[in-house]
CSV table of C-alpha atoms in Angstrom, one decimal:
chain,number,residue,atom,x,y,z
A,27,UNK,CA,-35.8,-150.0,-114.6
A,28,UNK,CA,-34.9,-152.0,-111.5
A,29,UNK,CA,-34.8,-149.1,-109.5
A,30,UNK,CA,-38.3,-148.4,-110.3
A,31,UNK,CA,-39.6,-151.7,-109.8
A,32,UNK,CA,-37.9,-151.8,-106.3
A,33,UNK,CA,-39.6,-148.5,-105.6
A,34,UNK,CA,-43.2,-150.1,-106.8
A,35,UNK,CA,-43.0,-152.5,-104.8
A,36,UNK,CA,-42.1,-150.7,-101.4
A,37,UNK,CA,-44.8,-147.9,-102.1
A,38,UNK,CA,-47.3,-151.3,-102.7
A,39,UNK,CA,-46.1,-152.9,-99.4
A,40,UNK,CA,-46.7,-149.8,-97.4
A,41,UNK,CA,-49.9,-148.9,-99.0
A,42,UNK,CA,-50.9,-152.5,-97.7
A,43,UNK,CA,-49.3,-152.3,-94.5
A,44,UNK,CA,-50.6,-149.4,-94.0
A,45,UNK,CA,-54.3,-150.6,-95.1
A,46,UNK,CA,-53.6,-153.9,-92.7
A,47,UNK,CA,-53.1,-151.5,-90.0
A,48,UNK,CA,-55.9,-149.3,-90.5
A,49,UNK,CA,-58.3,-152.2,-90.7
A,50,UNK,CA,-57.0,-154.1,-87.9
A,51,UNK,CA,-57.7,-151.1,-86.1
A,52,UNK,CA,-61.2,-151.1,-87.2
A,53,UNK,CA,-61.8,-154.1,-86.5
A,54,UNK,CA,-60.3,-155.2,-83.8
A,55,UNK,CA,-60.9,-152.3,-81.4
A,56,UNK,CA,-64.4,-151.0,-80.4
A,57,UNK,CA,-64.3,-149.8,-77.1
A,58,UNK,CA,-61.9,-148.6,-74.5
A,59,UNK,CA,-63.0,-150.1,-71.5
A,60,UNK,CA,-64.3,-154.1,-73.5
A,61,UNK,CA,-63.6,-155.7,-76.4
A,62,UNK,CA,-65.1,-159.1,-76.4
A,63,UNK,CA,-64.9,-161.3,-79.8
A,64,UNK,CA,-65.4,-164.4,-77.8
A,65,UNK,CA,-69.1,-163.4,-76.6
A,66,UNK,CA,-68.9,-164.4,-73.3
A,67,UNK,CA,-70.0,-160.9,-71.5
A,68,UNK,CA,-73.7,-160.1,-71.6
A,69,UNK,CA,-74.7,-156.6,-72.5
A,70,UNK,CA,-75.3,-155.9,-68.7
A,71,UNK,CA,-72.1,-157.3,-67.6
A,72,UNK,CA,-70.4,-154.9,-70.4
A,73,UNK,CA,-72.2,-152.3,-69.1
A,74,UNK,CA,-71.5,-152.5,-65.7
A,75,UNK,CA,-67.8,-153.9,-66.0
A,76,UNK,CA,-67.6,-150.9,-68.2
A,77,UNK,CA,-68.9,-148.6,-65.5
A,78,UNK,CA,-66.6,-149.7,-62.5
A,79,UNK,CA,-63.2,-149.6,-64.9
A,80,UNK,CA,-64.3,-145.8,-65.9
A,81,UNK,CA,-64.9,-145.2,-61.9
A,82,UNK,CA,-61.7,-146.4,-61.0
A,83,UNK,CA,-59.8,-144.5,-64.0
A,84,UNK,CA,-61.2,-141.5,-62.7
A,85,UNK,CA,-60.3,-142.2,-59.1
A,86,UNK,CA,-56.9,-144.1,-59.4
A,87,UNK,CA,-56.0,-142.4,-63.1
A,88,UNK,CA,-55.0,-145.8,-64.3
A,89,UNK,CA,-56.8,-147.2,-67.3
A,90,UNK,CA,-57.7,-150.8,-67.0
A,91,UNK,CA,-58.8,-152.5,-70.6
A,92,UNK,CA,-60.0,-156.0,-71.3
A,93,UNK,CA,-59.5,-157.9,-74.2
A,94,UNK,CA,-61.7,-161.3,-75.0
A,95,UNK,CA,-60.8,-163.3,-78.3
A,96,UNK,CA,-61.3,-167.4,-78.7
A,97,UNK,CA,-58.2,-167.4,-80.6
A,98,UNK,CA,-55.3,-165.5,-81.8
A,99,UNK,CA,-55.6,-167.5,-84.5
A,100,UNK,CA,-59.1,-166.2,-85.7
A,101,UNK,CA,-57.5,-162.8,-85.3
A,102,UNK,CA,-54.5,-162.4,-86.4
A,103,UNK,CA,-54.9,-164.5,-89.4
A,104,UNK,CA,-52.8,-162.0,-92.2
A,105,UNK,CA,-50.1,-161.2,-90.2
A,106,UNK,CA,-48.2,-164.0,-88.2
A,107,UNK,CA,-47.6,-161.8,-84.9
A,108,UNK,CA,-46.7,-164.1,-82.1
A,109,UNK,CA,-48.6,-163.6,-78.8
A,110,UNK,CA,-46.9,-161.0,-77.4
A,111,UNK,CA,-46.3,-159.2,-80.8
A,112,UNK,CA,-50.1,-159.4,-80.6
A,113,UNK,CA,-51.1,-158.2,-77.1
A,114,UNK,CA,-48.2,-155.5,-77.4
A,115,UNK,CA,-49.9,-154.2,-80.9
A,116,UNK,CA,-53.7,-154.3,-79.2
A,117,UNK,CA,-52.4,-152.1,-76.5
A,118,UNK,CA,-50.7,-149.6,-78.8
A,119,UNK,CA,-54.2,-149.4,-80.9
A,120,UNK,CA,-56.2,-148.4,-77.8
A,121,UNK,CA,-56.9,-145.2,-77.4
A,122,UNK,CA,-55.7,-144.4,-73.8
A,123,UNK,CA,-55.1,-141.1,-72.7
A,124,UNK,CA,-51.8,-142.1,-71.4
A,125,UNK,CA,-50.6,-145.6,-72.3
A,126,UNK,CA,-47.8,-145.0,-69.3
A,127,UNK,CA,-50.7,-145.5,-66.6
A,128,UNK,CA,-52.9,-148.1,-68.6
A,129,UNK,CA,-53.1,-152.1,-68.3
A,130,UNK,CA,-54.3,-154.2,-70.5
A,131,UNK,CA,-55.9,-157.5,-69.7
A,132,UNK,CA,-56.2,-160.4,-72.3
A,133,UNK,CA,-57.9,-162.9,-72.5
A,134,UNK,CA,-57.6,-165.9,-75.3
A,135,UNK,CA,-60.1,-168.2,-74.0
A,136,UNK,CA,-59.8,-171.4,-76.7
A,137,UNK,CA,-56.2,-170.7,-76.5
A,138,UNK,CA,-56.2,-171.1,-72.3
A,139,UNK,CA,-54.1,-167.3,-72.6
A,140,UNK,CA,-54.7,-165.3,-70.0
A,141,UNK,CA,-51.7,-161.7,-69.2
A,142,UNK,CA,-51.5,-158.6,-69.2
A,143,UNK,CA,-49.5,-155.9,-70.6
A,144,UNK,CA,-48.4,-152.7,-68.3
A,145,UNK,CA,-47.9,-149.0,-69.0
A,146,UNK,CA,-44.4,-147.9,-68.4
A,147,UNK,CA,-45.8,-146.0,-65.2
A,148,UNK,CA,-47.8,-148.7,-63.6
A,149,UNK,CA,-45.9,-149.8,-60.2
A,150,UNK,CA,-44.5,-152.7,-59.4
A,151,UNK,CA,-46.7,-153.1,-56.4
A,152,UNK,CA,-50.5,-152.9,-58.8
A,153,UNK,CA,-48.4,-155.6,-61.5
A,154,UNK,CA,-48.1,-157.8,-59.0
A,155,UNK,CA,-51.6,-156.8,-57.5
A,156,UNK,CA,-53.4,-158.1,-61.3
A,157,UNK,CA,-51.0,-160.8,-61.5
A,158,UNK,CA,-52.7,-162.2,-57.8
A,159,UNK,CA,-56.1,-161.3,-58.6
A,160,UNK,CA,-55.7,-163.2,-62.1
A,161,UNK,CA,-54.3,-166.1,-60.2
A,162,UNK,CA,-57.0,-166.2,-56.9
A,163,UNK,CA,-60.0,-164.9,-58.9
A,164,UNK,CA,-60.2,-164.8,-62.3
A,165,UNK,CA,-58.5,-168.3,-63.2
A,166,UNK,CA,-60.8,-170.2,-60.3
A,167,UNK,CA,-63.7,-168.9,-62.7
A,168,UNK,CA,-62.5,-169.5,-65.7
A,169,UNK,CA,-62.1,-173.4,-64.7
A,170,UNK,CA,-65.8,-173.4,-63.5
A,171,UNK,CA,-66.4,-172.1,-67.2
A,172,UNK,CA,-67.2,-169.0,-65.3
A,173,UNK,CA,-66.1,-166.6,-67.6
A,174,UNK,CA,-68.0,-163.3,-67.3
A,175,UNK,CA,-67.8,-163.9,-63.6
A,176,UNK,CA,-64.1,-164.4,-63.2
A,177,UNK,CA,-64.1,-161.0,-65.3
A,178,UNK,CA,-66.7,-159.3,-62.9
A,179,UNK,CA,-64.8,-160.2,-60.3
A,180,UNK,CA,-61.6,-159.6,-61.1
A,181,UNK,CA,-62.4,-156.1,-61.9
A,182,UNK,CA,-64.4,-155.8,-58.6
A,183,UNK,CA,-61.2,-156.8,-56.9
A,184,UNK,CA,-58.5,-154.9,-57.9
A,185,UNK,CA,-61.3,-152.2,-56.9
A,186,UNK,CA,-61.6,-153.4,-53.5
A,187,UNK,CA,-57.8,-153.9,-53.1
A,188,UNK,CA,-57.1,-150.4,-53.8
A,189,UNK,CA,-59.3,-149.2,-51.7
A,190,UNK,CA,-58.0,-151.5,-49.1
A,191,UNK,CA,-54.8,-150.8,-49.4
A,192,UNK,CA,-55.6,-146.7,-49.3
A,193,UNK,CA,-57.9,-147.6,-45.7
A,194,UNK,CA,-54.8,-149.5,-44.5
A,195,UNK,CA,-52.3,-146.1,-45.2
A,196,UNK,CA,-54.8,-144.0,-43.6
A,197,UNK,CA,-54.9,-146.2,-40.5
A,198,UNK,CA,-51.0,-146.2,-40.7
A,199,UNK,CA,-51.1,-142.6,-40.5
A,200,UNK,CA,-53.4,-142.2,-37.3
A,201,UNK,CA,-51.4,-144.8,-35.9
A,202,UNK,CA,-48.4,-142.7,-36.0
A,203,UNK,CA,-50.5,-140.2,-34.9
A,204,UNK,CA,-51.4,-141.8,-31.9
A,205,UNK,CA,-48.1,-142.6,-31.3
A,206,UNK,CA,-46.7,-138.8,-31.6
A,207,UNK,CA,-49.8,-137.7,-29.6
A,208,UNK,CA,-49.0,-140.3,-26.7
A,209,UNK,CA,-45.2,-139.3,-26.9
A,210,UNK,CA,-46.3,-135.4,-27.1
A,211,UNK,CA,-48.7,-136.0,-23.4
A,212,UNK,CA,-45.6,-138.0,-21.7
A,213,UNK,CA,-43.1,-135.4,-22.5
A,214,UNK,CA,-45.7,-133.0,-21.2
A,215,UNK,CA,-46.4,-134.6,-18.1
A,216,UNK,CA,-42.4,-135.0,-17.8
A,217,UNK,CA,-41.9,-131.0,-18.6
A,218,UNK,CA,-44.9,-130.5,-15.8
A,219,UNK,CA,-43.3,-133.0,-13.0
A,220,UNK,CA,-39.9,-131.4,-13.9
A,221,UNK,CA,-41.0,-127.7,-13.7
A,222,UNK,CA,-43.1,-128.7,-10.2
A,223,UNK,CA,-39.5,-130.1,-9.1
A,224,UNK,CA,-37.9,-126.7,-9.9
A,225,UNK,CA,-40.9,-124.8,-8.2
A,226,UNK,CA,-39.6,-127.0,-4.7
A,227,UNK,CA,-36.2,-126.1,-5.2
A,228,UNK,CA,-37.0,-122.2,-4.6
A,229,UNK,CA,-35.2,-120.2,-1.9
A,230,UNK,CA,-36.7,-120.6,1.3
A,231,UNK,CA,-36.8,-117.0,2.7
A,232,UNK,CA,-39.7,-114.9,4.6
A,233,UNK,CA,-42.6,-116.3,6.8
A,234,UNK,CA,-46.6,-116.9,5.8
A,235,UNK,CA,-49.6,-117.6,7.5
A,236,UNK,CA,-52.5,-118.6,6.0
A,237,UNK,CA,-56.6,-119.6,6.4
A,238,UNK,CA,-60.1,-120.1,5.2
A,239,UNK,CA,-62.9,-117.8,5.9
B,29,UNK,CA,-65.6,-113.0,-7.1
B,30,UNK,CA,-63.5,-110.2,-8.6
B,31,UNK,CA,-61.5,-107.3,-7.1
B,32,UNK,CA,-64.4,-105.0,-7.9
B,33,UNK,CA,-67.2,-107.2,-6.2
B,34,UNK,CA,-64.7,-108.0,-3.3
B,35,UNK,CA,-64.1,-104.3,-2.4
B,36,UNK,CA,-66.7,-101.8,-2.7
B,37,UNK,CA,-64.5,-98.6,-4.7
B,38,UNK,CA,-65.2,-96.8,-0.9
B,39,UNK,CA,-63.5,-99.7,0.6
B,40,UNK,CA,-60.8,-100.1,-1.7
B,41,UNK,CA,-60.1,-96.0,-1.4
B,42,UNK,CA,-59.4,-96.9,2.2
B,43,UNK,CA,-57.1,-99.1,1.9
B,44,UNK,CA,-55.2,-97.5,-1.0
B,45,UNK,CA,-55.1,-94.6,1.5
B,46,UNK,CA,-54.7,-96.6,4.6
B,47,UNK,CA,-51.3,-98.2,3.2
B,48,UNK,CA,-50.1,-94.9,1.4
B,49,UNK,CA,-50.2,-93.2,4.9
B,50,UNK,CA,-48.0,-96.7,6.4
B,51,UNK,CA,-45.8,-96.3,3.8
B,52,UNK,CA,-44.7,-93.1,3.9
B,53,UNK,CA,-43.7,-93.2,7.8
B,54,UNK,CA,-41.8,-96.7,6.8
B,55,UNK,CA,-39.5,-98.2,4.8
B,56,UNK,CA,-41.4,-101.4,4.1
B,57,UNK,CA,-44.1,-101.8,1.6
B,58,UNK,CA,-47.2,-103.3,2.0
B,59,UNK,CA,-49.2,-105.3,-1.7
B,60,UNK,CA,-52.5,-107.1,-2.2
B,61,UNK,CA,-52.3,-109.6,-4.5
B,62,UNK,CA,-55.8,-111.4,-5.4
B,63,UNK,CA,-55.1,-114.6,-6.8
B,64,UNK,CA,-57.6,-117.0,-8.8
B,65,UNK,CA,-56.2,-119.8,-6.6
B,66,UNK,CA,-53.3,-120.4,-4.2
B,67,UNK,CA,-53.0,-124.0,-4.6
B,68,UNK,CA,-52.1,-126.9,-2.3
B,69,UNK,CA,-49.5,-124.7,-0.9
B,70,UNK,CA,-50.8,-121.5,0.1
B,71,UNK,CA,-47.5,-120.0,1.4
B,72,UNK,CA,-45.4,-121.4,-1.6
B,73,UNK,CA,-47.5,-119.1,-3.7
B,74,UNK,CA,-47.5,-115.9,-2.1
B,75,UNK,CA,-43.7,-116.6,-1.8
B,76,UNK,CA,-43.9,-116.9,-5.7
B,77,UNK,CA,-45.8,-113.7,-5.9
B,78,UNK,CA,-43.3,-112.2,-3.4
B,79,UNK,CA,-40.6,-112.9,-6.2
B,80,UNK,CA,-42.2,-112.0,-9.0
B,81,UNK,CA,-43.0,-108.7,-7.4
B,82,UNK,CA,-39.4,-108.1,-7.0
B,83,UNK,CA,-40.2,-107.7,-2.8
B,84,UNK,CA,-37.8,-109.6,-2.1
B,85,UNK,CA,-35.0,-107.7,-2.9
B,86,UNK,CA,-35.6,-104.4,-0.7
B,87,UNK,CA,-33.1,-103.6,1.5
B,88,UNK,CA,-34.1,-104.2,5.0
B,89,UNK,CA,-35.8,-106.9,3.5
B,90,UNK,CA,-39.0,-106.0,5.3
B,91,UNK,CA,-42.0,-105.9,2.5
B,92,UNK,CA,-45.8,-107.5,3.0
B,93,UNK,CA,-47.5,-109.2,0.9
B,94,UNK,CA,-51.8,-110.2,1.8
B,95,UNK,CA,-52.6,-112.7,-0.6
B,96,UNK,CA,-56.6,-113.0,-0.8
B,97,UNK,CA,-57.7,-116.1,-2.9
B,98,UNK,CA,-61.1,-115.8,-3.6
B,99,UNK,CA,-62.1,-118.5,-5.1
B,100,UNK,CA,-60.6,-120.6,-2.4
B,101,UNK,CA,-61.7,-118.8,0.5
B,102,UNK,CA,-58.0,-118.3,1.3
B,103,UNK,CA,-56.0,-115.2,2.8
B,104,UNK,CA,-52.2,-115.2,3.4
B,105,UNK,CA,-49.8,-112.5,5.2
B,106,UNK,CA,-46.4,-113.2,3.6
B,107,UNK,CA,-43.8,-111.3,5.1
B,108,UNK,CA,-40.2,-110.9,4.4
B,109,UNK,CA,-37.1,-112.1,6.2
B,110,UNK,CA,-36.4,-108.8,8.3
B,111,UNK,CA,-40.1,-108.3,9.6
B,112,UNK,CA,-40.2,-112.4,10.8
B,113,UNK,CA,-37.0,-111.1,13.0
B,114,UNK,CA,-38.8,-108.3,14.9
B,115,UNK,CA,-42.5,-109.9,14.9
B,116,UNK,CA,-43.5,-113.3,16.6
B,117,UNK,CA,-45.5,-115.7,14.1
B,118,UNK,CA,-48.5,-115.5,17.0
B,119,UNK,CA,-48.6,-112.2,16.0
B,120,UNK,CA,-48.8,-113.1,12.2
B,121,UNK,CA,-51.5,-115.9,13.3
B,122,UNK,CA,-53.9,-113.2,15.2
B,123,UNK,CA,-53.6,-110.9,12.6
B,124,UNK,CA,-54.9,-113.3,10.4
B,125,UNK,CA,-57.6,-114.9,12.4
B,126,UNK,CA,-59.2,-111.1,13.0
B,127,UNK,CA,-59.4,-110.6,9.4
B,128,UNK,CA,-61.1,-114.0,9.0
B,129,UNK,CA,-63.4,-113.2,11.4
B,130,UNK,CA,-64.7,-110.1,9.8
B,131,UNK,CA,-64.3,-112.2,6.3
B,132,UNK,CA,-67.0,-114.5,7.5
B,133,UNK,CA,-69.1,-111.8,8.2
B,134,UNK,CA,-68.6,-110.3,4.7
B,135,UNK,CA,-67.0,-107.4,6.2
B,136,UNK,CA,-64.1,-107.8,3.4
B,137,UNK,CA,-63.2,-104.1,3.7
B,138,UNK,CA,-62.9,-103.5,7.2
B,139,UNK,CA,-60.9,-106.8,8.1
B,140,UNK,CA,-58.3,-106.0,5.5
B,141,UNK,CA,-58.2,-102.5,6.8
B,142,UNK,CA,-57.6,-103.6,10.3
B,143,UNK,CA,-55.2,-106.3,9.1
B,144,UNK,CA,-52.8,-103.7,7.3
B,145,UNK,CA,-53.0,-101.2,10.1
B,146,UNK,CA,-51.7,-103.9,12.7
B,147,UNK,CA,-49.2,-104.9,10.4
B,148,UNK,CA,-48.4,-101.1,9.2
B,149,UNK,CA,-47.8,-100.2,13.1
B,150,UNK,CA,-45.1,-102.7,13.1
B,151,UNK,CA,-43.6,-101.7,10.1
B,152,UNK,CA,-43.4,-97.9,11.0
B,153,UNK,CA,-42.0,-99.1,14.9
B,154,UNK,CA,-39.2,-101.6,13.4
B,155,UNK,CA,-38.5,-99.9,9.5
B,156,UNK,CA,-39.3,-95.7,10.1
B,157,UNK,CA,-38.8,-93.5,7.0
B,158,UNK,CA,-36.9,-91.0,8.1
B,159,UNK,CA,-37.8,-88.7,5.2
B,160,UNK,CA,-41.3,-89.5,6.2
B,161,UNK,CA,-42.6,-88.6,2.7
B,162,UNK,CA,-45.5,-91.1,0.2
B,163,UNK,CA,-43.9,-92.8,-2.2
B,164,UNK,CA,-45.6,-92.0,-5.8
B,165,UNK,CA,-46.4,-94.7,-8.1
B,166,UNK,CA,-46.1,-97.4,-5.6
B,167,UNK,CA,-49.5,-99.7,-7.5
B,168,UNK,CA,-51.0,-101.5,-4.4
B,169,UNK,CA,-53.8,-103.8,-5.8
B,170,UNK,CA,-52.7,-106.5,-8.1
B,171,UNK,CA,-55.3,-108.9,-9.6
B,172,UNK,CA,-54.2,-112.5,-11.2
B,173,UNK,CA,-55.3,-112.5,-15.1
């Protein structure tokens, strides 16, 4: 008799888990790219903020998410995750195509909560690229009450330095290229001034004359 | 200027036969090189030709080279170690003012023709072939690629 009651009540807790899950899911995530509960992105801003993080996924194959809630109170009110139970659980419900190369950026605005979570695959180097950009860009905004701005232009920026950062490797590159070129025309001129030394150092022998016409 | 617009093919007959006869009453061999340039050193490239030709190496050490440069308007007479002991360079000098004279004239043909003869009478007086027979396969005309 105990034995069945023990197995009722797992089969109940996982049917509700299971539910909790399922709905959490539903609820919570919409979109890939934006999720924004706390209403502070216009339509247009979604749009295009949505636009520039499937650009760069295509370009960079790295797939940047944002997450806006007020609280993690208002959301999280059946389960008592702490915040990085919460953010950790978000990131494993979206649907990335792989989660190794795929940041997630959240923001908790009543809260002040502002971090992202990383794919196993995303380099040190691009972490500590979003943890700048959060600190110069986004945060300045978010003071000034800014919010869909700090987002705009925290996106933009991570953008822009990638793309610096790929101008700045291929400049490296022609700069060792100058460099090999420059060495290539002194060894040449060296090999020339060398062989014209040899040329000199020929047997004297017979006798010429020469003149124009 | 080429070879071919250098020489008219009578011309260059000539000559071919010209230095064949020399050749066979001497021991010494006679080339024309035509060279795209000779350089700031005139003589120091025939002398490179000379070696490269392998005419260095003959045993009485009496070949000829005439190295014409037509692009630079430039003729040399390059001869070997045992022709500069028999022959005085004044000699070498008036050969090679008569051929510029008929080279200013265009007469290409006939100045090299005189040249060689002058040259060849040396050759047969200092180096005779005592077999007195042509050597076959001897290639006369060289152009620089």
């Amino acid at each position: 008799m105990r034995k069945i009651n023990i197995i009722k009540i797992t089969v109940t807790v996982a049917f509700y888990f299971f539910l909790f899950l399922f709905n959490f899911a539903q609820v919570l995530i919409e979109d890939k790219y934006i999720n924004d509960y706390a209403k502070i992105l216009t339509e247009t801003d979604k749009k295009t903020i949505r636009d520039l993080l499937f650009k760069f996924e295509n370009k960079k194959n790295i797939e940047i998410s944002i997450f806006i809630i007020n609280s993690i109170n208002e959301q999280n009110t059946e389960n008592n995750l702490n915040y990085d139970e919460f953010i950790k659980k978000i990131f494993d419900l979206l649907k990335y195509k792989n989660k190794n190369k795929a940041v997630l950026l959240f923001v908790a605005l009543k809260d002040k909560r502002l971090q992202f979570e990383c794919g196993a695959d995303i380099d040190e180097g691009f972490q500590n690229l979003i943890h700048s950009i959060i600190e110069n860009k986004i945060i300045p905004n978010f003071k000034e009450e800014e919010y869909s701005r700090g987002i705009y232009d925290g996106v933009r920026e991570i953008i822009k330095k990638t793309e610096t950062k790929k101008t700045f490797f291929k400049l490296k590159y022609l700069l060792w290229f100058l460099i090999f070129l420059l060495i290539f025309i002194v060894v040449t001129i060296l090999i020339k001034k060398a062989g014209k030394k040899t040329k000199k150092t020929l047997e004297q022998f017979g006798v010429g004359v020469y003149g124009n016409w | 200027m080429k070879l071919k617009e250098f020489l008219k093919p009578d011309e260059k007959e000539l000559i071919t036969n010209s230095i064949k006869n020399i050749q066979s009453r001497t021991t010494g061999k006679i080339i024309v090189y035509f060279s795209k340039k000779s350089g700031k050193d005139p003589v120091f490239k025939a002398r490179e030709v000379f070696e490269t030709f392998n005419l260095k190496n003959s045993k009485d050490r009496n070949n000829v080279l005439f190295m014409i440069s037509v692009f630079d308007r430039k003729i040399v007479i390059f001869v070997d170690d045992g022709i500069a002991q028999k022959v005085d360079i004044n000699f070498l000098e008036n050969i090679k003012n008569a051929i510029i004279e008929k080279f200013k004239n265009k007469e290409f043909g006939i100045g090299l023709i005189g040249g060689i003869n002058l040259i060849g009478e040396k050759l047969i007086e200092n180096f005779p072939d005592e077999k007195n027979q042509e050597k076959p396969g001897d290639v006369i005309f060289y152009e620089e690629n």
